PDB file of C-alpha atoms in Angstrom:
ATOM      1  CA  MET A  66      23.861 -25.346 -12.780  1.00 75.00           C
ATOM      2  CA  THR A  67      24.799 -28.184 -10.521  1.00 88.00           C
ATOM      3  CA  LYS A  68      23.467 -29.094  -7.138  1.00 92.00           C
ATOM      4  CA  ILE A  69      25.995 -30.203  -4.672  1.00 93.00           C
ATOM      5  CA  ARG A  70      24.950 -32.082  -1.395  1.00 93.00           C
ATOM      6  CA  VAL A  71      26.816 -30.887   1.524  1.00 95.00           C
ATOM      7  CA  SER A  72      26.999 -32.870   4.907  1.00 92.00           C
ATOM      8  CA  ASN A  73      29.399 -32.932   7.788  1.00 84.00           C
ATOM      9  CA  ASP A  74      28.960 -36.721   8.447  1.00 77.00           C
ATOM     10  CA  ARG A  75      31.754 -39.280   8.078  1.00 70.00           C
ATOM     11  CA  PHE A  76      30.995 -39.933   4.119  1.00 71.00           C
ATOM     12  CA  GLY A  77      29.766 -36.578   3.090  1.00 76.00           C
ATOM     13  CA  LEU A  78      31.271 -33.623   1.329  1.00 89.00           C
ATOM     14  CA  GLY A  79      31.884 -30.692   3.733  1.00 92.00           C
ATOM     15  CA  LEU A  80      30.958 -27.323   3.193  1.00 93.00           C
ATOM     16  CA  LEU A  81      34.648 -25.993   2.256  1.00 92.00           C
ATOM     17  CA  GLY A  82      35.069 -28.994  -0.164  1.00 92.00           C
ATOM     18  CA  ALA A  83      31.918 -28.088  -1.823  1.00 93.00           C
ATOM     19  CA  LEU A  84      32.817 -24.268  -2.233  1.00 91.00           C
ATOM     20  CA  GLY A  85      36.136 -25.554  -3.710  1.00 89.00           C
ATOM     21  CA  ARG A  86      34.061 -27.580  -6.256  1.00 90.00           C
ATOM     22  CA  CYS A  87      31.299 -25.207  -7.069  1.00 89.00           C
ATOM     23  CA  LYS A  88      31.056 -23.060 -10.090  1.00 88.00           C
ATOM     24  CA  ASP A  89      29.046 -19.978 -10.845  1.00 89.00           C
ATOM     25  CA  GLY A  90      25.392 -20.534 -10.298  1.00 87.00           C
ATOM     26  CA  ASP A  91      25.655 -23.891  -8.419  1.00 92.00           C
ATOM     27  CA  VAL A  92      23.524 -24.697  -5.487  1.00 96.00           C
ATOM     28  CA  LEU A  93      24.706 -26.114  -2.166  1.00 97.00           C
ATOM     29  CA  ALA A  94      22.161 -28.141  -0.309  1.00 96.00           C
ATOM     30  CA  VAL A  95      23.554 -28.164   3.085  1.00 96.00           C
ATOM     31  CA  ARG A  96      22.155 -30.931   5.619  1.00 95.00           C
ATOM     32  CA  GLU A  97      21.607 -30.280   9.347  1.00 95.00           C
ATOM     33  CA  GLY A  98      24.921 -29.815  11.165  1.00 95.00           C
ATOM     34  CA  GLU A  99      27.632 -27.239  12.182  1.00 95.00           C
ATOM     35  CA  TYR A 100      30.226 -26.021   9.659  1.00 96.00           C
ATOM     36  CA  THR A 101      33.104 -24.011  10.632  1.00 95.00           C
ATOM     37  CA  VAL A 102      34.644 -21.999   7.779  1.00 93.00           C
ATOM     38  CA  ASP A 103      36.253 -18.989   9.585  1.00 89.00           C
ATOM     39  CA  SER A 104      36.386 -16.654   6.745  1.00 94.00           C
ATOM     40  CA  VAL A 105      35.324 -17.838   3.103  1.00 96.00           C
ATOM     41  CA  ASN A 106      34.585 -16.083  -0.175  1.00 96.00           C
ATOM     42  CA  LEU A 107      31.277 -16.780  -1.925  1.00 96.00           C
ATOM     43  CA  VAL A 108      31.086 -16.086  -5.617  1.00 94.00           C
ATOM     44  CA  ASN A 109      27.685 -16.245  -7.449  1.00 95.00           C
ATOM     45  CA  VAL A 110      26.662 -19.321  -5.316  1.00 96.00           C
ATOM     46  CA  ARG A 111      23.314 -20.209  -3.903  1.00 97.00           C
ATOM     47  CA  ILE A 112      23.197 -21.800  -0.195  1.00 98.00           C
ATOM     48  CA  VAL A 113      20.066 -23.881   0.857  1.00 98.00           C
ATOM     49  CA  GLY A 114      19.564 -25.411   4.182  1.00 98.00           C
ATOM     50  CA  VAL A 115      17.741 -28.800   3.973  1.00 96.00           C
ATOM     51  CA  GLY A 116      15.883 -29.262   7.460  1.00 96.00           C
ATOM     52  CA  ASP A 117      15.603 -27.292  10.538  1.00 97.00           C
ATOM     53  CA  PRO A 118      17.422 -23.833   9.979  1.00 97.00           C
ATOM     54  CA  ASP A 119      18.261 -23.703  13.832  1.00 97.00           C
ATOM     55  CA  LYS A 120      20.378 -27.104  13.297  1.00 97.00           C
ATOM     56  CA  ILE A 121      22.080 -25.826  10.152  1.00 97.00           C
ATOM     57  CA  ILE A 122      24.773 -23.452  11.480  1.00 98.00           C
ATOM     58  CA  ILE A 123      27.512 -21.731   9.558  1.00 97.00           C
ATOM     59  CA  ARG A 124      30.296 -20.621  11.843  1.00 97.00           C
ATOM     60  CA  GLY A 125      32.380 -18.086   9.921  1.00 97.00           C
ATOM     61  CA  GLN A 126      32.557 -14.599   7.978  1.00 98.00           C
ATOM     62  CA  LEU A 127      30.840 -15.101   4.518  1.00 98.00           C
ATOM     63  CA  ASN A 128      32.546 -12.678   2.053  1.00 98.00           C
ATOM     64  CA  ILE A 129      30.205 -12.022  -0.864  1.00 98.00           C
ATOM     65  CA  TYR A 130      31.241 -11.586  -4.296  1.00 95.00           C
ATOM     66  CA  GLY A 131      28.763 -11.145  -7.217  1.00 94.00           C
ATOM     67  CA  ALA A 132      25.319 -12.101  -6.616  1.00 97.00           C
ATOM     68  CA  CYS A 133      24.728 -14.894  -3.936  1.00 97.00           C
ATOM     69  CA  GLN A 134      21.554 -16.278  -2.299  1.00 98.00           C
ATOM     70  CA  ILE A 135      21.403 -17.878   1.214  1.00 98.00           C
ATOM     71  CA  SER A 136      18.272 -19.584   2.608  1.00 98.00           C
ATOM     72  CA  ASN A 137      17.196 -21.619   5.645  1.00 98.00           C
ATOM     73  CA  VAL A 138      20.327 -21.518   7.612  1.00 98.00           C
ATOM     74  CA  THR A 139      22.050 -20.109  10.591  1.00 98.00           C
ATOM     75  CA  ILE A 140      25.130 -17.901  10.452  1.00 98.00           C
ATOM     76  CA  GLN A 141      27.232 -17.340  13.343  1.00 98.00           C
ATOM     77  CA  ALA A 142      30.177 -14.693  13.117  1.00 97.00           C
ATOM     78  CA  PRO A 143      33.648 -15.662  14.592  1.00 96.00           C
ATOM     79  CA  PRO A 144      34.964 -13.577  17.173  1.00 95.00           C
ATOM     80  CA  PHE A 145      35.823 -10.060  15.883  1.00 95.00           C
ATOM     81  CA  HIS A 146      34.373 -10.656  12.511  1.00 97.00           C
ATOM     82  CA  ASN A 147      31.115  -9.907  10.864  1.00 97.00           C
ATOM     83  CA  ALA A 148      28.799 -12.725   9.794  1.00 98.00           C
ATOM     84  CA  ILE A 149      27.925 -11.307   6.348  1.00 98.00           C
ATOM     85  CA  PHE A 150      30.559  -9.009   4.580  1.00 98.00           C
ATOM     86  CA  VAL A 151      29.862  -7.208   1.438  1.00 98.00           C
ATOM     87  CA  ASN A 152      32.535  -4.858   0.241  1.00 95.00           C
ATOM     88  CA  ARG A 153      32.131  -4.543  -3.451  1.00 95.00           C
ATOM     89  CA  PRO A 154      29.478  -2.153  -5.358  1.00 95.00           C
ATOM     90  CA  ASP A 155      28.653  -5.085  -7.756  1.00 95.00           C
ATOM     91  CA  ALA A 156      28.148  -7.560  -4.832  1.00 98.00           C
ATOM     92  CA  ARG A 157      24.785  -8.370  -3.337  1.00 98.00           C
ATOM     93  CA  VAL A 158      23.327 -11.255  -1.103  1.00 98.00           C
ATOM     94  CA  GLU A 159      19.781 -12.281  -0.692  1.00 98.00           C
ATOM     95  CA  LEU A 160      18.863 -13.987   2.694  1.00 98.00           C
ATOM     96  CA  GLU A 161      15.655 -15.697   3.162  1.00 98.00           C
ATOM     97  CA  PHE A 162      14.631 -17.545   6.218  1.00 98.00           C
ATOM     98  CA  CYS A 163      18.059 -17.039   7.918  1.00 98.00           C
ATOM     99  CA  HIS A 164      19.189 -16.435  11.544  1.00 98.00           C
ATOM    100  CA  VAL A 165      22.240 -14.131  11.653  1.00 98.00           C
ATOM    101  CA  TYR A 166      24.235 -13.938  15.040  1.00 97.00           C
ATOM    102  CA  GLY A 167      26.918 -11.282  15.615  1.00 96.00           C
ATOM    103  CA  GLU A 168      30.181 -11.984  17.276  1.00 95.00           C
ATOM    104  CA  PRO A 169      30.425 -12.503  20.985  1.00 91.00           C
ATOM    105  CA  ALA A 170      32.408  -9.529  21.840  1.00 91.00           C
ATOM    106  CA  LEU A 171      29.707  -7.167  20.254  1.00 91.00           C
ATOM    107  CA  LYS A 172      32.526  -5.095  18.564  1.00 93.00           C
ATOM    108  CA  TYR A 173      31.703  -5.635  15.083  1.00 96.00           C
ATOM    109  CA  PRO A 174      28.285  -5.384  13.256  1.00 96.00           C
ATOM    110  CA  ALA A 175      26.781  -8.699  12.244  1.00 97.00           C
ATOM    111  CA  MET A 176      26.219  -7.606   8.752  1.00 98.00           C
ATOM    112  CA  PHE A 177      28.295  -4.885   7.050  1.00 98.00           C
ATOM    113  CA  THR A 178      28.251  -3.669   3.491  1.00 98.00           C
ATOM    114  CA  SER A 179      30.104  -1.012   1.855  1.00 98.00           C
ATOM    115  CA  GLY A 180      28.797  -0.063  -1.366  1.00 97.00           C
ATOM    116  CA  GLY A 181      26.974  -3.428  -2.048  1.00 98.00           C
ATOM    117  CA  ALA A 182      23.521  -4.598  -1.369  1.00 98.00           C
ATOM    118  CA  ILE A 183      22.059  -7.090   1.364  1.00 98.00           C
ATOM    119  CA  ILE A 184      18.363  -8.145   1.015  1.00 98.00           C
ATOM    120  CA  MET A 185      16.611 -10.095   3.891  1.00 98.00           C
ATOM    121  CA  ARG A 186      13.404 -11.732   3.840  1.00 98.00           C
ATOM    122  CA  ASP A 187      11.544 -13.443   6.915  1.00 98.00           C
ATOM    123  CA  GLY A 188      14.832 -13.363   8.817  1.00 98.00           C
ATOM    124  CA  THR A 189      16.327 -12.476  12.280  1.00 98.00           C
ATOM    125  CA  VAL A 190      19.564 -10.654  12.998  1.00 97.00           C
ATOM    126  CA  HIS A 191      20.519 -11.439  16.764  1.00 93.00           C
ATOM    127  CA  GLN A 192      22.707  -8.607  18.382  1.00 87.00           C
ATOM    128  CA  GLY A 193      22.786  -6.664  21.467  1.00 75.00           C
ATOM    129  CA  LYS A 194      20.389  -3.719  21.225  1.00 67.00           C
ATOM    130  CA  SER A 195      22.941  -1.171  21.679  1.00 69.00           C
ATOM    131  CA  SER A 196      25.459  -2.930  19.144  1.00 83.00           C
ATOM    132  CA  ARG A 197      25.199  -2.365  15.445  1.00 91.00           C
ATOM    133  CA  ALA A 198      23.305  -5.335  13.929  1.00 96.00           C
ATOM    134  CA  VAL A 199      23.733  -3.639  10.290  1.00 97.00           C
ATOM    135  CA  PHE A 200      26.126  -1.289   9.193  1.00 97.00           C
ATOM    136  CA  MET A 201      26.098   0.186   5.706  1.00 97.00           C
ATOM    137  CA  GLU A 202      28.261   3.043   4.082  1.00 98.00           C
ATOM    138  CA  GLN A 203      29.380   4.445   0.811  1.00 97.00           C
ATOM    139  CA  ASN A 204      26.149   4.500  -0.960  1.00 97.00           C
ATOM    140  CA  ALA A 205      25.246   0.708   0.163  1.00 98.00           C
ATOM    141  CA  GLU A 206      21.599  -0.508   0.282  1.00 98.00           C
ATOM    142  CA  PHE A 207      19.940  -2.617   2.614  1.00 98.00           C
ATOM    143  CA  ARG A 208      16.287  -4.071   2.269  1.00 98.00           C
ATOM    144  CA  ALA A 209      14.411  -6.096   4.828  1.00 98.00           C
ATOM    145  CA  PHE A 210      11.076  -7.675   4.541  1.00 98.00           C
ATOM    146  CA  ASN A 211       9.031  -9.176   7.534  1.00 98.00           C
ATOM    147  CA  SER A 212      12.316  -9.370   9.391  1.00 98.00           C
ATOM    148  CA  SER A 213      13.754  -8.443  12.958  1.00 97.00           C
ATOM    149  CA  ILE A 214      16.983  -6.617  12.645  1.00 94.00           C
ATOM    150  CA  GLY A 215      18.136  -4.842  15.865  1.00 92.00           C
ATOM    151  CA  CYS A 216      20.258  -1.732  15.538  1.00 94.00           C
ATOM    152  CA  ILE A 217      20.682  -0.575  11.917  1.00 96.00           C
ATOM    153  CA  HIS A 218      23.436   2.297  11.127  1.00 97.00           C
ATOM    154  CA  VAL A 219      22.927   3.938   7.932  1.00 98.00           C
ATOM    155  CA  ASP A 220      25.882   6.088   6.653  1.00 98.00           C
ATOM    156  CA  GLY A 221      25.437   7.730   3.508  1.00 98.00           C
ATOM    157  CA  SER A 222      23.504   4.777   2.224  1.00 98.00           C
ATOM    158  CA  ARG A 223      19.687   3.709   1.910  1.00 98.00           C
ATOM    159  CA  ALA A 224      17.671   1.259   3.860  1.00 98.00           C
ATOM    160  CA  PHE A 225      14.428   0.079   2.812  1.00 98.00           C
ATOM    161  CA  LEU A 226      12.150  -1.597   5.498  1.00 98.00           C
ATOM    162  CA  THR A 227       8.739  -3.303   5.048  1.00 98.00           C
ATOM    163  CA  ASN A 228       6.890  -4.658   8.138  1.00 98.00           C
ATOM    164  CA  ALA A 229      10.177  -4.742  10.153  1.00 98.00           C
ATOM    165  CA  LYS A 230      11.398  -4.839  13.827  1.00 96.00           C
ATOM    166  CA  ALA A 231      14.479  -2.917  15.022  1.00 95.00           C
ATOM    167  CA  SER A 232      15.779  -1.509  18.241  1.00 92.00           C
ATOM    168  CA  THR A 233      17.387   1.717  16.807  1.00 92.00           C
ATOM    169  CA  ILE A 234      17.924   3.338  13.493  1.00 95.00           C
ATOM    170  CA  VAL A 235      20.986   5.738  13.132  1.00 96.00           C
ATOM    171  CA  CYS A 236      20.845   7.644   9.715  1.00 97.00           C
ATOM    172  CA  GLN A 237      23.597  10.083   9.027  1.00 97.00           C
ATOM    173  CA  ASN A 238      25.730  11.720   6.057  1.00 98.00           C
ATOM    174  CA  ARG A 239      22.833  12.041   3.685  1.00 98.00           C
ATOM    175  CA  GLY A 240      21.434   8.750   4.400  1.00 98.00           C
ATOM    176  CA  ARG A 241      17.854   7.656   3.697  1.00 98.00           C
ATOM    177  CA  VAL A 242      15.405   5.291   5.397  1.00 98.00           C
ATOM    178  CA  GLU A 243      12.077   4.305   3.919  1.00 98.00           C
ATOM    179  CA  ALA A 244       9.781   2.205   6.055  1.00 98.00           C
ATOM    180  CA  GLN A 245       6.486   0.691   4.545  1.00 98.00           C
ATOM    181  CA  GLY A 246       3.696  -1.062   6.504  1.00 98.00           C
ATOM    182  CA  SER A 247       4.754  -1.356  10.354  1.00 96.00           C
ATOM    183  CA  LEU A 248       8.183  -0.616  11.697  1.00 97.00           C
ATOM    184  CA  GLU A 249       8.025  -1.739  15.388  1.00 95.00           C
ATOM    185  CA  MET A 250      10.946  -0.221  17.408  1.00 92.00           C
ATOM    186  CA  SER A 251      12.294  -1.269  20.961  1.00 88.00           C
ATOM    187  CA  PRO A 252      15.277   0.815  21.894  1.00 86.00           C
ATOM    188  CA  ASP A 253      17.343  -0.277  24.827  1.00 80.00           C
ATOM    189  CA  GLU A 254      17.247   1.937  28.228  1.00 79.00           C
ATOM    190  CA  GLY A 255      18.548   5.400  27.693  1.00 78.00           C
ATOM    191  CA  GLN A 256      18.572   4.885  23.723  1.00 82.00           C
ATOM    192  CA  ARG A 257      16.509   6.660  20.993  1.00 85.00           C
ATOM    193  CA  SER A 258      14.643   4.640  18.422  1.00 88.00           C
ATOM    194  CA  LEU A 259      15.618   7.239  15.655  1.00 91.00           C
ATOM    195  CA  VAL A 260      18.660   9.287  15.332  1.00 93.00           C
ATOM    196  CA  ILE A 261      18.710  11.344  11.989  1.00 95.00           C
ATOM    197  CA  GLN A 262      21.472  13.806  11.179  1.00 96.00           C
ATOM    198  CA  GLY A 263      23.730  15.354   8.710  1.00 97.00           C
ATOM    199  CA  GLU A 264      21.077  16.175   6.080  1.00 97.00           C
ATOM    200  CA  SER A 265      19.397  12.651   6.136  1.00 98.00           C
ATOM    201  CA  ALA A 266      15.897  11.861   5.891  1.00 97.00           C
ATOM    202  CA  CYS A 267      13.515   9.040   7.285  1.00 96.00           C
ATOM    203  CA  SER A 268       9.968   8.331   6.115  1.00 97.00           C
ATOM    204  CA  VAL A 269       7.967   5.870   8.141  1.00 96.00           C
ATOM    205  CA  GLU A 270       4.401   4.784   7.405  1.00 97.00           C
ATOM    206  CA  TRP A 271       3.494   3.366  10.753  1.00 96.00           C
ATOM    207  CA  LEU A 272       5.879   3.638  13.762  1.00 92.00           C
ATOM    208  CA  ARG A 273       5.041   1.216  16.686  1.00 90.00           C
ATOM    209  CA  THR A 274       6.895   1.472  19.875  1.00 85.00           C
ATOM    210  CA  PRO A 275       4.911  -0.983  22.094  1.00 77.00           C
ATOM    211  CA  HIS A 276       7.209  -1.075  25.018  1.00 71.00           C
ATOM    212  CA  GLY A 277       8.353   2.572  25.570  1.00 62.00           C
ATOM    213  CA  PRO A 278       9.791   4.733  26.556  1.00 60.00           C
ATOM    214  CA  TRP A 279       8.338   7.512  24.333  1.00 62.00           C
ATOM    215  CA  GLU A 280       9.742  10.967  23.589  1.00 59.00           C
TER     216      GLU A 280
END
């Protein structure tokens, strides 16, 4: 395992250059700054922000292959793309202390997985309440711990939430949602907190809707 220091200053190695050099299991230590990568593949790599995560901004779609870890950074999706894209059953990404922002048009979910897995700890997904923050399909898996997500769309997949916040959860096509601890929900006006359909199931230990409306 090699630790590669990443910086966008005049004498530093940029993120794209570091990704071109790194091998399976390497760690990229990313210093404060803004890094634009458009769409880039991450293969069995660990990205660690060094400094204030609000000042370590990666602008681009991160395509996940193998097992990747990302911590202490802000990820901003480019227009009409996802911020996190997982499209293989053997791919998974663990996000810790990360802020994820969806694309400006709100057309694409901030995080998308088809068959793969996304795990989020102590993070936040920033997206319009009525727009999908996380979309999963094809028996994908999403786990969130102590995180604020937004709108979660579960299509034939599984979501496991622990002490999480969401605006709306849509679960369909034999999807499953399990929420342990507190699940706090704050839907947009005219939206329901939970929509469960198509032989799906939802289990919530403690549902909180502090701001209403209630139905």
